[in-house]
GROMACS .gro file of C-alpha atoms in nm:
model
  491
    1UNK     CA    1   5.774  -6.603  -3.406
    2UNK     CA    2   5.418  -6.649  -3.537
    3UNK     CA    3   5.348  -6.279  -3.508
    4UNK     CA    4   5.668  -6.187  -3.674
    5UNK     CA    5   5.599  -6.413  -3.971
    6UNK     CA    6   5.239  -6.285  -3.978
    7UNK     CA    7   5.374  -5.936  -3.998
    8UNK     CA    8   5.622  -6.016  -4.283
    9UNK     CA    9   5.336  -6.199  -4.484
   10UNK     CA   10   5.120  -5.887  -4.430
   11UNK     CA   11   5.410  -5.663  -4.558
   12UNK     CA   12   5.465  -5.874  -4.855
   13UNK     CA   13   5.091  -5.886  -4.924
   14UNK     CA   14   5.079  -5.508  -4.918
   15UNK     CA   15   5.362  -5.496  -5.177
   16UNK     CA   16   5.204  -5.735  -5.407
   17UNK     CA   17   4.877  -5.552  -5.403
   18UNK     CA   18   5.028  -5.197  -5.470
   19UNK     CA   19   5.007  -5.242  -5.852
   20UNK     CA   20   4.655  -5.369  -5.835
   21UNK     CA   21   4.528  -5.056  -5.664
   22UNK     CA   22   4.725  -4.796  -5.871
   23UNK     CA   23   4.492  -4.769  -6.163
   24UNK     CA   24   4.176  -4.730  -5.943
   25UNK     CA   25   4.349  -4.457  -5.723
   26UNK     CA   26   4.457  -4.255  -6.032
   27UNK     CA   27   4.096  -4.276  -6.171
   28UNK     CA   28   3.964  -4.156  -5.837
   29UNK     CA   29   4.213  -3.873  -5.817
   30UNK     CA   30   4.127  -3.769  -6.172
   31UNK     CA   31   3.762  -3.778  -6.090
   32UNK     CA   32   3.808  -3.574  -5.780
   33UNK     CA   33   4.021  -3.319  -5.959
   34UNK     CA   34   3.733  -3.277  -6.226
   35UNK     CA   35   3.484  -3.224  -5.948
   36UNK     CA   36   3.703  -2.963  -5.787
   37UNK     CA   37   3.734  -2.769  -6.110
   38UNK     CA   38   3.356  -2.777  -6.130
   39UNK     CA   39   3.339  -2.650  -5.769
   40UNK     CA   40   3.579  -2.371  -5.863
   41UNK     CA   41   3.363  -2.267  -6.169
   42UNK     CA   42   3.058  -2.249  -5.942
   43UNK     CA   43   3.250  -2.036  -5.695
   44UNK     CA   44   3.341  -1.787  -5.975
   45UNK     CA   45   2.975  -1.762  -6.098
   46UNK     CA   46   2.861  -1.666  -5.737
   47UNK     CA   47   3.165  -1.444  -5.703
   48UNK     CA   48   3.278  -1.649  -5.412
   49UNK     CA   49   3.662  -1.650  -5.315
   50UNK     CA   50   3.838  -1.927  -5.496
   51UNK     CA   51   4.116  -1.942  -5.232
   52UNK     CA   52   3.954  -2.222  -5.028
   53UNK     CA   53   3.939  -2.460  -5.327
   54UNK     CA   54   4.219  -2.337  -5.542
   55UNK     CA   55   4.468  -2.555  -5.387
   56UNK     CA   56   4.253  -2.871  -5.468
   57UNK     CA   57   4.303  -2.797  -5.844
   58UNK     CA   58   4.679  -2.908  -5.806
   59UNK     CA   59   4.698  -3.290  -5.845
   60UNK     CA   60   5.031  -3.288  -5.671
   61UNK     CA   61   4.903  -3.129  -5.365
   62UNK     CA   62   4.636  -3.395  -5.348
   63UNK     CA   63   4.905  -3.675  -5.318
   64UNK     CA   64   4.927  -3.661  -4.932
   65UNK     CA   65   5.155  -3.918  -4.772
   66UNK     CA   66   4.859  -4.144  -4.679
   67UNK     CA   67   4.746  -4.124  -5.038
   68UNK     CA   68   5.072  -4.176  -5.213
   69UNK     CA   69   5.063  -4.408  -5.518
   70UNK     CA   70   5.115  -4.773  -5.453
   71UNK     CA   71   5.413  -4.783  -5.684
   72UNK     CA   72   5.578  -4.510  -5.492
   73UNK     CA   73   5.502  -4.688  -5.159
   74UNK     CA   74   5.636  -5.015  -5.302
   75UNK     CA   75   5.966  -4.855  -5.401
   76UNK     CA   76   6.006  -4.680  -5.061
   77UNK     CA   77   5.956  -4.993  -4.860
   78UNK     CA   78   6.194  -5.190  -5.091
   79UNK     CA   79   6.466  -4.909  -5.049
   80UNK     CA   80   6.425  -4.897  -4.668
   81UNK     CA   81   6.486  -5.277  -4.657
   82UNK     CA   82   6.762  -5.310  -4.893
   83UNK     CA   83   6.958  -4.986  -4.856
   84UNK     CA   84   6.892  -4.895  -4.490
   85UNK     CA   85   6.870  -5.233  -4.330
   86UNK     CA   86   6.519  -5.215  -4.183
   87UNK     CA   87   6.303  -5.518  -4.127
   88UNK     CA   88   5.988  -5.553  -4.334
   89UNK     CA   89   5.780  -5.441  -4.034
   90UNK     CA   90   5.992  -5.135  -3.967
   91UNK     CA   91   6.022  -5.051  -4.329
   92UNK     CA   92   5.647  -5.057  -4.354
   93UNK     CA   93   5.606  -4.835  -4.059
   94UNK     CA   94   5.863  -4.583  -4.187
   95UNK     CA   95   5.705  -4.581  -4.518
   96UNK     CA   96   5.400  -4.416  -4.360
   97UNK     CA   97   5.612  -4.103  -4.285
   98UNK     CA   98   5.820  -4.086  -4.596
   99UNK     CA   99   5.787  -4.183  -4.957
  100UNK     CA  100   5.994  -4.119  -5.264
  101UNK     CA  101   6.008  -4.255  -5.626
  102UNK     CA  102   6.379  -4.240  -5.711
  103UNK     CA  103   6.680  -4.321  -5.485
  104UNK     CA  104   6.917  -4.040  -5.574
  105UNK     CA  105   6.833  -3.807  -5.276
  106UNK     CA  106   6.837  -4.086  -5.022
  107UNK     CA  107   7.159  -4.229  -5.165
  108UNK     CA  108   7.325  -3.899  -5.128
  109UNK     CA  109   7.212  -3.871  -4.762
  110UNK     CA  110   7.337  -4.227  -4.679
  111UNK     CA  111   7.668  -4.164  -4.853
  112UNK     CA  112   7.716  -3.827  -4.654
  113UNK     CA  113   7.632  -4.008  -4.320
  114UNK     CA  114   7.865  -4.285  -4.396
  115UNK     CA  115   8.154  -4.047  -4.486
  116UNK     CA  116   8.114  -3.890  -4.137
  117UNK     CA  117   8.147  -4.226  -3.947
  118UNK     CA  118   7.799  -4.374  -3.947
  119UNK     CA  119   7.812  -4.752  -3.976
  120UNK     CA  120   7.515  -4.967  -4.110
  121UNK     CA  121   7.388  -5.008  -3.761
  122UNK     CA  122   7.388  -4.641  -3.714
  123UNK     CA  123   7.207  -4.597  -4.051
  124UNK     CA  124   6.935  -4.839  -3.944
  125UNK     CA  125   6.877  -4.648  -3.610
  126UNK     CA  126   6.874  -4.318  -3.785
  127UNK     CA  127   6.620  -4.400  -4.054
  128UNK     CA  128   6.401  -4.594  -3.804
  129UNK     CA  129   6.379  -4.298  -3.572
  130UNK     CA  130   6.359  -4.031  -3.828
  131UNK     CA  131   6.285  -4.153  -4.184
  132UNK     CA  132   6.223  -3.791  -4.316
  133UNK     CA  133   6.599  -3.739  -4.295
  134UNK     CA  134   6.627  -3.933  -4.625
  135UNK     CA  135   6.462  -3.646  -4.808
  136UNK     CA  136   6.670  -3.368  -4.658
  137UNK     CA  137   6.913  -3.181  -4.880
  138UNK     CA  138   7.253  -3.322  -4.820
  139UNK     CA  139   7.450  -3.016  -4.907
  140UNK     CA  140   7.226  -2.742  -4.765
  141UNK     CA  141   7.065  -2.900  -4.467
  142UNK     CA  142   7.302  -3.185  -4.335
  143UNK     CA  143   7.642  -3.096  -4.422
  144UNK     CA  144   7.666  -2.758  -4.232
  145UNK     CA  145   7.571  -2.933  -3.909
  146UNK     CA  146   7.803  -3.230  -3.959
  147UNK     CA  147   8.092  -2.989  -4.045
  148UNK     CA  148   8.021  -2.790  -3.730
  149UNK     CA  149   8.034  -3.089  -3.498
  150UNK     CA  150   8.348  -3.202  -3.665
  151UNK     CA  151   8.504  -2.837  -3.626
  152UNK     CA  152   8.449  -2.857  -3.247
  153UNK     CA  153   8.610  -3.189  -3.201
  154UNK     CA  154   8.346  -3.464  -3.271
  155UNK     CA  155   8.427  -3.722  -3.521
  156UNK     CA  156   8.398  -4.091  -3.598
  157UNK     CA  157   8.200  -4.288  -3.318
  158UNK     CA  158   8.114  -3.973  -3.117
  159UNK     CA  159   7.946  -3.790  -3.406
  160UNK     CA  160   7.772  -4.109  -3.535
  161UNK     CA  161   7.639  -4.162  -3.176
  162UNK     CA  162   7.484  -3.816  -3.154
  163UNK     CA  163   7.317  -3.851  -3.506
  164UNK     CA  164   7.192  -4.198  -3.432
  165UNK     CA  165   7.051  -4.109  -3.086
  166UNK     CA  166   6.898  -3.766  -3.203
  167UNK     CA  167   6.884  -3.766  -3.596
  168UNK     CA  168   6.636  -3.466  -3.592
  169UNK     CA  169   6.929  -3.245  -3.482
  170UNK     CA  170   7.045  -3.242  -3.837
  171UNK     CA  171   6.728  -3.075  -3.946
  172UNK     CA  172   6.739  -2.805  -3.685
  173UNK     CA  173   6.869  -2.453  -3.761
  174UNK     CA  174   7.240  -2.429  -3.723
  175UNK     CA  175   7.249  -2.070  -3.605
  176UNK     CA  176   6.939  -2.061  -3.389
  177UNK     CA  177   6.955  -2.414  -3.230
  178UNK     CA  178   7.259  -2.632  -3.280
  179UNK     CA  179   7.535  -2.373  -3.207
  180UNK     CA  180   7.358  -2.200  -2.914
  181UNK     CA  181   7.298  -2.551  -2.765
  182UNK     CA  182   7.644  -2.662  -2.802
  183UNK     CA  183   7.788  -2.325  -2.661
  184UNK     CA  184   7.551  -2.353  -2.361
  185UNK     CA  185   7.650  -2.707  -2.290
  186UNK     CA  186   8.021  -2.639  -2.331
  187UNK     CA  187   7.990  -2.357  -2.076
  188UNK     CA  188   7.842  -2.604  -1.826
  189UNK     CA  189   7.963  -2.947  -1.914
  190UNK     CA  190   8.303  -2.846  -2.044
  191UNK     CA  191   8.406  -3.197  -2.151
  192UNK     CA  192   8.316  -3.316  -2.501
  193UNK     CA  193   8.256  -3.674  -2.389
  194UNK     CA  194   7.974  -3.550  -2.162
  195UNK     CA  195   7.829  -3.321  -2.444
  196UNK     CA  196   7.796  -3.638  -2.657
  197UNK     CA  197   7.583  -3.786  -2.377
  198UNK     CA  198   7.386  -3.461  -2.331
  199UNK     CA  199   7.309  -3.420  -2.703
  200UNK     CA  200   7.195  -3.765  -2.707
  201UNK     CA  201   6.897  -3.667  -2.505
  202UNK     CA  202   6.579  -3.585  -2.694
  203UNK     CA  203   6.529  -3.279  -2.463
  204UNK     CA  204   6.788  -3.067  -2.648
  205UNK     CA  205   6.556  -3.089  -2.968
  206UNK     CA  206   6.235  -2.945  -2.834
  207UNK     CA  207   6.324  -2.587  -2.936
  208UNK     CA  208   6.309  -2.442  -2.578
  209UNK     CA  209   6.528  -2.141  -2.513
  210UNK     CA  210   6.800  -2.254  -2.291
  211UNK     CA  211   6.857  -1.901  -2.164
  212UNK     CA  212   6.502  -1.890  -2.047
  213UNK     CA  213   6.475  -2.240  -1.897
  214UNK     CA  214   6.787  -2.408  -1.772
  215UNK     CA  215   7.022  -2.112  -1.726
  216UNK     CA  216   6.819  -1.952  -1.433
  217UNK     CA  217   6.795  -2.275  -1.251
  218UNK     CA  218   7.169  -2.331  -1.289
  219UNK     CA  219   7.228  -1.999  -1.118
  220UNK     CA  220   7.007  -2.110  -0.827
  221UNK     CA  221   7.231  -2.421  -0.788
  222UNK     CA  222   7.544  -2.206  -0.805
  223UNK     CA  223   7.405  -1.964  -0.537
  224UNK     CA  224   7.383  -2.239  -0.278
  225UNK     CA  225   7.731  -2.373  -0.351
  226UNK     CA  226   7.658  -2.679  -0.589
  227UNK     CA  227   7.995  -2.753  -0.754
  228UNK     CA  228   8.019  -2.717  -1.130
  229UNK     CA  229   8.098  -3.087  -1.163
  230UNK     CA  230   7.759  -3.173  -0.989
  231UNK     CA  231   7.575  -2.932  -1.220
  232UNK     CA  232   7.742  -3.077  -1.514
  233UNK     CA  233   7.606  -3.424  -1.406
  234UNK     CA  234   7.270  -3.277  -1.363
  235UNK     CA  235   7.251  -3.103  -1.699
  236UNK     CA  236   7.409  -3.401  -1.877
  237UNK     CA  237   7.194  -3.679  -1.726
  238UNK     CA  238   6.880  -3.511  -1.629
  239UNK     CA  239   6.800  -3.201  -1.853
  240UNK     CA  240   6.431  -3.218  -1.812
  241UNK     CA  241   6.465  -3.192  -1.427
  242UNK     CA  242   6.677  -2.885  -1.443
  243UNK     CA  243   6.447  -2.720  -1.695
  244UNK     CA  244   6.148  -2.686  -1.448
  245UNK     CA  245   5.974  -2.360  -1.398
  246UNK     CA  246   6.220  -2.131  -1.200
  247UNK     CA  247   5.969  -2.075  -0.909
  248UNK     CA  248   5.897  -2.452  -0.882
  249UNK     CA  249   6.267  -2.532  -0.908
  250UNK     CA  250   6.354  -2.297  -0.651
  251UNK     CA  251   6.100  -2.426  -0.404
  252UNK     CA  252   6.221  -2.791  -0.459
  253UNK     CA  253   6.583  -2.689  -0.399
  254UNK     CA  254   6.488  -2.524  -0.076
  255UNK     CA  255   6.296  -2.830   0.026
  256UNK     CA  256   6.582  -3.072  -0.047
  257UNK     CA  257   6.809  -2.833   0.159
  258UNK     CA  258   6.573  -2.836   0.447
  259UNK     CA  259   6.575  -3.224   0.436
  260UNK     CA  260   6.947  -3.198   0.525
  261UNK     CA  261   7.111  -3.290   0.192
  262UNK     CA  262   7.459  -3.140   0.137
  263UNK     CA  263   7.477  -2.931  -0.181
  264UNK     CA  264   7.836  -3.038  -0.230
  265UNK     CA  265   7.734  -3.409  -0.281
  266UNK     CA  266   7.571  -3.564  -0.585
  267UNK     CA  267   7.289  -3.697  -0.366
  268UNK     CA  268   7.166  -3.339  -0.354
  269UNK     CA  269   7.110  -3.309  -0.726
  270UNK     CA  270   6.969  -3.664  -0.729
  271UNK     CA  271   6.710  -3.570  -0.467
  272UNK     CA  272   6.629  -3.264  -0.665
  273UNK     CA  273   6.590  -3.465  -0.977
  274UNK     CA  274   6.347  -3.718  -0.819
  275UNK     CA  275   6.121  -3.461  -0.662
  276UNK     CA  276   6.115  -3.259  -0.983
  277UNK     CA  277   5.994  -3.568  -1.188
  278UNK     CA  278   5.752  -3.671  -0.935
  279UNK     CA  279   5.430  -3.502  -0.850
  280UNK     CA  280   5.308  -3.451  -0.498
  281UNK     CA  281   5.042  -3.724  -0.541
  282UNK     CA  282   5.290  -3.974  -0.669
  283UNK     CA  283   5.534  -3.896  -0.389
  284UNK     CA  284   5.254  -3.957  -0.126
  285UNK     CA  285   5.161  -4.282  -0.309
  286UNK     CA  286   5.513  -4.415  -0.293
  287UNK     CA  287   5.519  -4.334   0.082
  288UNK     CA  288   5.198  -4.542   0.125
  289UNK     CA  289   5.356  -4.841  -0.057
  290UNK     CA  290   5.650  -4.819   0.171
  291UNK     CA  291   5.433  -4.776   0.482
  292UNK     CA  292   5.231  -5.082   0.369
  293UNK     CA  293   5.543  -5.277   0.436
  294UNK     CA  294   5.587  -5.165   0.794
  295UNK     CA  295   5.818  -4.869   0.740
  296UNK     CA  296   5.770  -4.557   0.925
  297UNK     CA  297   5.797  -4.205   0.766
  298UNK     CA  298   6.142  -4.175   0.955
  299UNK     CA  299   6.256  -4.509   0.785
  300UNK     CA  300   6.142  -4.379   0.444
  301UNK     CA  301   6.324  -4.047   0.477
  302UNK     CA  302   6.632  -4.220   0.602
  303UNK     CA  303   6.625  -4.433   0.292
  304UNK     CA  304   6.563  -4.130   0.075
  305UNK     CA  305   6.857  -3.944   0.219
  306UNK     CA  306   7.077  -4.251   0.170
  307UNK     CA  307   6.972  -4.302  -0.180
  308UNK     CA  308   6.720  -4.064  -0.330
  309UNK     CA  309   6.656  -4.283  -0.631
  310UNK     CA  310   6.482  -4.538  -0.407
  311UNK     CA  311   6.163  -4.315  -0.431
  312UNK     CA  312   6.192  -4.345  -0.805
  313UNK     CA  313   6.134  -4.715  -0.796
  314UNK     CA  314   5.795  -4.836  -0.928
  315UNK     CA  315   5.534  -4.970  -0.695
  316UNK     CA  316   5.573  -5.301  -0.864
  317UNK     CA  317   5.947  -5.311  -0.813
  318UNK     CA  318   5.917  -5.204  -0.434
  319UNK     CA  319   5.658  -5.483  -0.372
  320UNK     CA  320   5.847  -5.749  -0.564
  321UNK     CA  321   6.171  -5.670  -0.373
  322UNK     CA  322   6.017  -5.638  -0.030
  323UNK     CA  323   5.815  -5.954  -0.077
  324UNK     CA  324   6.137  -6.150  -0.159
  325UNK     CA  325   6.358  -6.008   0.110
  326UNK     CA  326   6.122  -6.009   0.391
  327UNK     CA  327   5.883  -6.293   0.322
  328UNK     CA  328   6.110  -6.531   0.135
  329UNK     CA  329   6.456  -6.456   0.268
  330UNK     CA  330   6.359  -6.350   0.621
  331UNK     CA  331   6.553  -6.019   0.613
  332UNK     CA  332   6.433  -5.756   0.873
  333UNK     CA  333   6.292  -5.429   0.762
  334UNK     CA  334   6.590  -5.244   0.918
  335UNK     CA  335   6.827  -5.428   0.674
  336UNK     CA  336   6.635  -5.289   0.380
  337UNK     CA  337   6.638  -4.939   0.541
  338UNK     CA  338   7.007  -4.931   0.580
  339UNK     CA  339   7.057  -5.035   0.207
  340UNK     CA  340   6.775  -4.867  -0.008
  341UNK     CA  341   7.003  -4.907  -0.327
  342UNK     CA  342   6.846  -5.252  -0.325
  343UNK     CA  343   6.551  -5.108  -0.512
  344UNK     CA  344   6.778  -5.008  -0.801
  345UNK     CA  345   6.916  -5.365  -0.856
  346UNK     CA  346   6.757  -5.630  -1.077
  347UNK     CA  347   6.552  -5.867  -0.893
  348UNK     CA  348   6.609  -6.162  -1.133
  349UNK     CA  349   6.963  -6.101  -1.222
  350UNK     CA  350   7.111  -5.989  -0.897
  351UNK     CA  351   6.887  -5.982  -0.581
  352UNK     CA  352   6.736  -6.323  -0.600
  353UNK     CA  353   7.058  -6.522  -0.695
  354UNK     CA  354   7.297  -6.325  -0.477
  355UNK     CA  355   7.072  -6.322  -0.177
  356UNK     CA  356   7.002  -6.685  -0.212
  357UNK     CA  357   7.374  -6.768  -0.217
  358UNK     CA  358   7.441  -6.583   0.096
  359UNK     CA  359   7.137  -6.730   0.278
  360UNK     CA  360   7.248  -7.091   0.191
  361UNK     CA  361   7.610  -7.030   0.322
  362UNK     CA  362   7.472  -6.846   0.634
  363UNK     CA  363   7.254  -7.157   0.716
  364UNK     CA  364   7.541  -7.379   0.670
  365UNK     CA  365   7.727  -7.167   0.927
  366UNK     CA  366   7.999  -7.069   0.689
  367UNK     CA  367   7.957  -6.690   0.728
  368UNK     CA  368   7.829  -6.474   1.005
  369UNK     CA  369   7.441  -6.401   1.003
  370UNK     CA  370   7.458  -6.029   1.013
  371UNK     CA  371   7.577  -5.984   0.661
  372UNK     CA  372   7.389  -5.663   0.536
  373UNK     CA  373   7.242  -5.610   0.191
  374UNK     CA  374   7.548  -5.398   0.100
  375UNK     CA  375   7.695  -5.713  -0.050
  376UNK     CA  376   7.470  -5.619  -0.351
  377UNK     CA  377   7.713  -5.334  -0.408
  378UNK     CA  378   8.002  -5.572  -0.479
  379UNK     CA  379   8.128  -5.615  -0.827
  380UNK     CA  380   8.016  -5.942  -0.997
  381UNK     CA  381   8.371  -6.075  -0.988
  382UNK     CA  382   8.430  -5.982  -0.621
  383UNK     CA  383   8.097  -6.141  -0.510
  384UNK     CA  384   8.158  -6.459  -0.716
  385UNK     CA  385   8.506  -6.508  -0.573
  386UNK     CA  386   8.419  -6.428  -0.209
  387UNK     CA  387   8.093  -6.623  -0.175
  388UNK     CA  388   8.071  -6.876  -0.470
  389UNK     CA  389   8.423  -6.994  -0.539
  390UNK     CA  390   8.517  -6.995  -0.175
  391UNK     CA  391   8.238  -7.212  -0.061
  392UNK     CA  392   8.122  -7.414  -0.353
  393UNK     CA  393   8.333  -7.713  -0.218
  394UNK     CA  394   8.112  -7.697   0.105
  395UNK     CA  395   7.778  -7.659  -0.071
  396UNK     CA  396   7.740  -7.880  -0.375
  397UNK     CA  397   7.457  -7.694  -0.550
  398UNK     CA  398   7.589  -7.345  -0.473
  399UNK     CA  399   7.700  -7.263  -0.828
  400UNK     CA  400   7.347  -7.358  -0.955
  401UNK     CA  401   7.187  -7.137  -0.694
  402UNK     CA  402   7.411  -6.846  -0.809
  403UNK     CA  403   7.316  -6.916  -1.187
  404UNK     CA  404   6.945  -6.932  -1.090
  405UNK     CA  405   6.912  -7.299  -1.188
  406UNK     CA  406   6.795  -7.412  -0.846
  407UNK     CA  407   6.612  -7.210  -0.576
  408UNK     CA  408   6.695  -7.199  -0.211
  409UNK     CA  409   6.369  -7.367  -0.116
  410UNK     CA  410   6.439  -7.659  -0.340
  411UNK     CA  411   6.762  -7.725  -0.129
  412UNK     CA  412   6.548  -7.720   0.198
  413UNK     CA  413   6.744  -7.424   0.342
  414UNK     CA  414   6.467  -7.244   0.511
  415UNK     CA  415   6.497  -7.114   0.864
  416UNK     CA  416   6.243  -7.140   1.145
  417UNK     CA  417   6.225  -6.763   1.147
  418UNK     CA  418   6.113  -6.753   0.786
  419UNK     CA  419   5.849  -7.014   0.851
  420UNK     CA  420   5.725  -6.815   1.156
  421UNK     CA  421   5.698  -6.507   0.969
  422UNK     CA  422   5.516  -6.675   0.680
  423UNK     CA  423   5.270  -6.837   0.924
  424UNK     CA  424   5.210  -6.486   1.100
  425UNK     CA  425   5.150  -6.339   0.752
  426UNK     CA  426   4.897  -6.617   0.664
  427UNK     CA  427   4.728  -6.573   1.000
  428UNK     CA  428   4.698  -6.190   0.931
  429UNK     CA  429   4.560  -6.252   0.589
  430UNK     CA  430   4.297  -6.474   0.711
  431UNK     CA  431   4.182  -6.229   0.981
  432UNK     CA  432   4.169  -5.958   0.712
  433UNK     CA  433   3.979  -6.157   0.462
  434UNK     CA  434   3.735  -6.271   0.737
  435UNK     CA  435   3.674  -5.896   0.821
  436UNK     CA  436   3.623  -5.783   0.464
  437UNK     CA  437   3.423  -6.076   0.342
  438UNK     CA  438   3.217  -6.196   0.634
  439UNK     CA  439   3.186  -5.856   0.835
  440UNK     CA  440   3.193  -5.608   0.548
  441UNK     CA  441   3.009  -5.829   0.295
  442UNK     CA  442   3.242  -5.757   0.005
  443UNK     CA  443   3.326  -6.021  -0.259
  444UNK     CA  444   3.669  -6.203  -0.273
  445UNK     CA  445   3.693  -6.078  -0.632
  446UNK     CA  446   3.712  -5.723  -0.511
  447UNK     CA  447   4.008  -5.810  -0.277
  448UNK     CA  448   4.183  -5.970  -0.567
  449UNK     CA  449   4.169  -5.648  -0.762
  450UNK     CA  450   4.345  -5.467  -0.476
  451UNK     CA  451   4.607  -5.717  -0.335
  452UNK     CA  452   4.809  -5.439  -0.182
  453UNK     CA  453   4.526  -5.397   0.073
  454UNK     CA  454   4.676  -5.706   0.252
  455UNK     CA  455   4.978  -5.503   0.338
  456UNK     CA  456   4.805  -5.243   0.554
  457UNK     CA  457   4.739  -5.254   0.937
  458UNK     CA  458   4.402  -5.421   1.011
  459UNK     CA  459   4.332  -5.222   1.318
  460UNK     CA  460   4.470  -4.890   1.251
  461UNK     CA  461   4.376  -4.848   0.891
  462UNK     CA  462   4.155  -5.110   0.726
  463UNK     CA  463   3.877  -5.157   0.979
  464UNK     CA  464   3.813  -4.779   1.044
  465UNK     CA  465   3.844  -4.672   0.686
  466UNK     CA  466   3.631  -4.972   0.546
  467UNK     CA  467   3.378  -4.905   0.817
  468UNK     CA  468   3.342  -4.531   0.724
  469UNK     CA  469   3.312  -4.618   0.348
  470UNK     CA  470   3.065  -4.892   0.414
  471UNK     CA  471   2.843  -4.662   0.610
  472UNK     CA  472   2.848  -4.411   0.332
  473UNK     CA  473   2.758  -4.691   0.082
  474UNK     CA  474   2.462  -4.778   0.294
  475UNK     CA  475   2.336  -4.419   0.269
  476UNK     CA  476   2.377  -4.427  -0.108
  477UNK     CA  477   2.691  -4.211  -0.106
  478UNK     CA  478   2.966  -4.341  -0.345
  479UNK     CA  479   3.000  -4.655  -0.552
  480UNK     CA  480   3.076  -5.005  -0.432
  481UNK     CA  481   3.346  -5.050  -0.699
  482UNK     CA  482   3.571  -4.772  -0.544
  483UNK     CA  483   3.596  -4.906  -0.189
  484UNK     CA  484   3.959  -5.014  -0.166
  485UNK     CA  485   4.110  -4.708  -0.320
  486UNK     CA  486   4.021  -4.521  -0.015
  487UNK     CA  487   4.251  -4.753   0.195
  488UNK     CA  488   4.552  -4.624  -0.002
  489UNK     CA  489   4.470  -4.259   0.046
  490UNK     CA  490   4.688  -4.054   0.274
  491UNK     CA  491   4.552  -3.963   0.624
   0.00000   0.00000   0.00000
């Protein structure tokens, strides 16, 4: 709240000081122009080309956006707030990209957008994302694109959604960009509803030639039998992945095929998407993160084949989910391997409350103990009725557990197995810290900077690698501050 108020005060302060600086700015500009004229005269005396300095004699060209008059800046900010619904902070930010002294052009643009279905909410999004649209010619620049979209079946909310998501599309060439992009998408996607989603992706605005990027890769997918419906999904949801270099894309498709993915299923294109958007080093790093939790390469590949998006989860997400499920809930690693979609679920909103509910009723003996994590695939209504409503009479605080108001440990529902695992984890950590601090001589603060080191095997990985690095450091090779990063490297 304090930051927001401070921002607003700052914005108002800027507006109030605009008039104060106007006179000094005009005097400075006049002086600069006089000096430029003198410079131009000197150039003429020495028969030097005046081209480099000629543009400076035009005072209008000197008024760059960053040097627009305070009066003009003040009007722009006020207009953005009052007519476009922007906050003072957003208006001030947008005014750095566009300025105008009269409202006529901007009013015409807003009227045209509203006439084609844009609401006040759409207007605010459009202007925030692309303020320069307010200076476009409504009749010559904007209207032709809006009419084209209407002529092919887009109107009302659909058209407004396209413009709000990618307002720059109204400034692109109709013949060279908008129509070719639409025709290409229509040939692949077919359904207008999906075209709306595709056009909402900023990728379609980067000016790349579709015929030279996506089209060849689509042919590769067709050749191996990927159905048009799956190609449509790929193009609609992941255009950047399918626009890879043809040679690289072909290699990735071959790799995914050799992994055993079926080209007829959507998992195939998801796997291609994940590998396309992930470099080789990042792939290996994700493998190491999973290995750190005791998963074998076969486990990881089994997970990837079950749900490719599990490899797209961040290191932080993987670590948080595994820590909760394994260390706090007592789930076996095998349970996670069987349901890798868990890494796509929200930890706070779904995993913690739902798994806590199941753990409580399991320990009460109300349900069997071999329930798998696939319960996270239930709809919220189905889960609530099946596990909360059904057993809340038997467990007084079950609804509060589901709503996240009380934790499972506060109820005292902790099995011996979990305590045994936690004790083993504590003992392992103590042995590891003893080795690093007492035998290797490293400071505890160094370990704190790399907490993931506690997840690796002490005998097979940490001792041999740290010993090698230590011997190199003693010989003056390398730096002390880079010790633990070698533990994360692939073999």
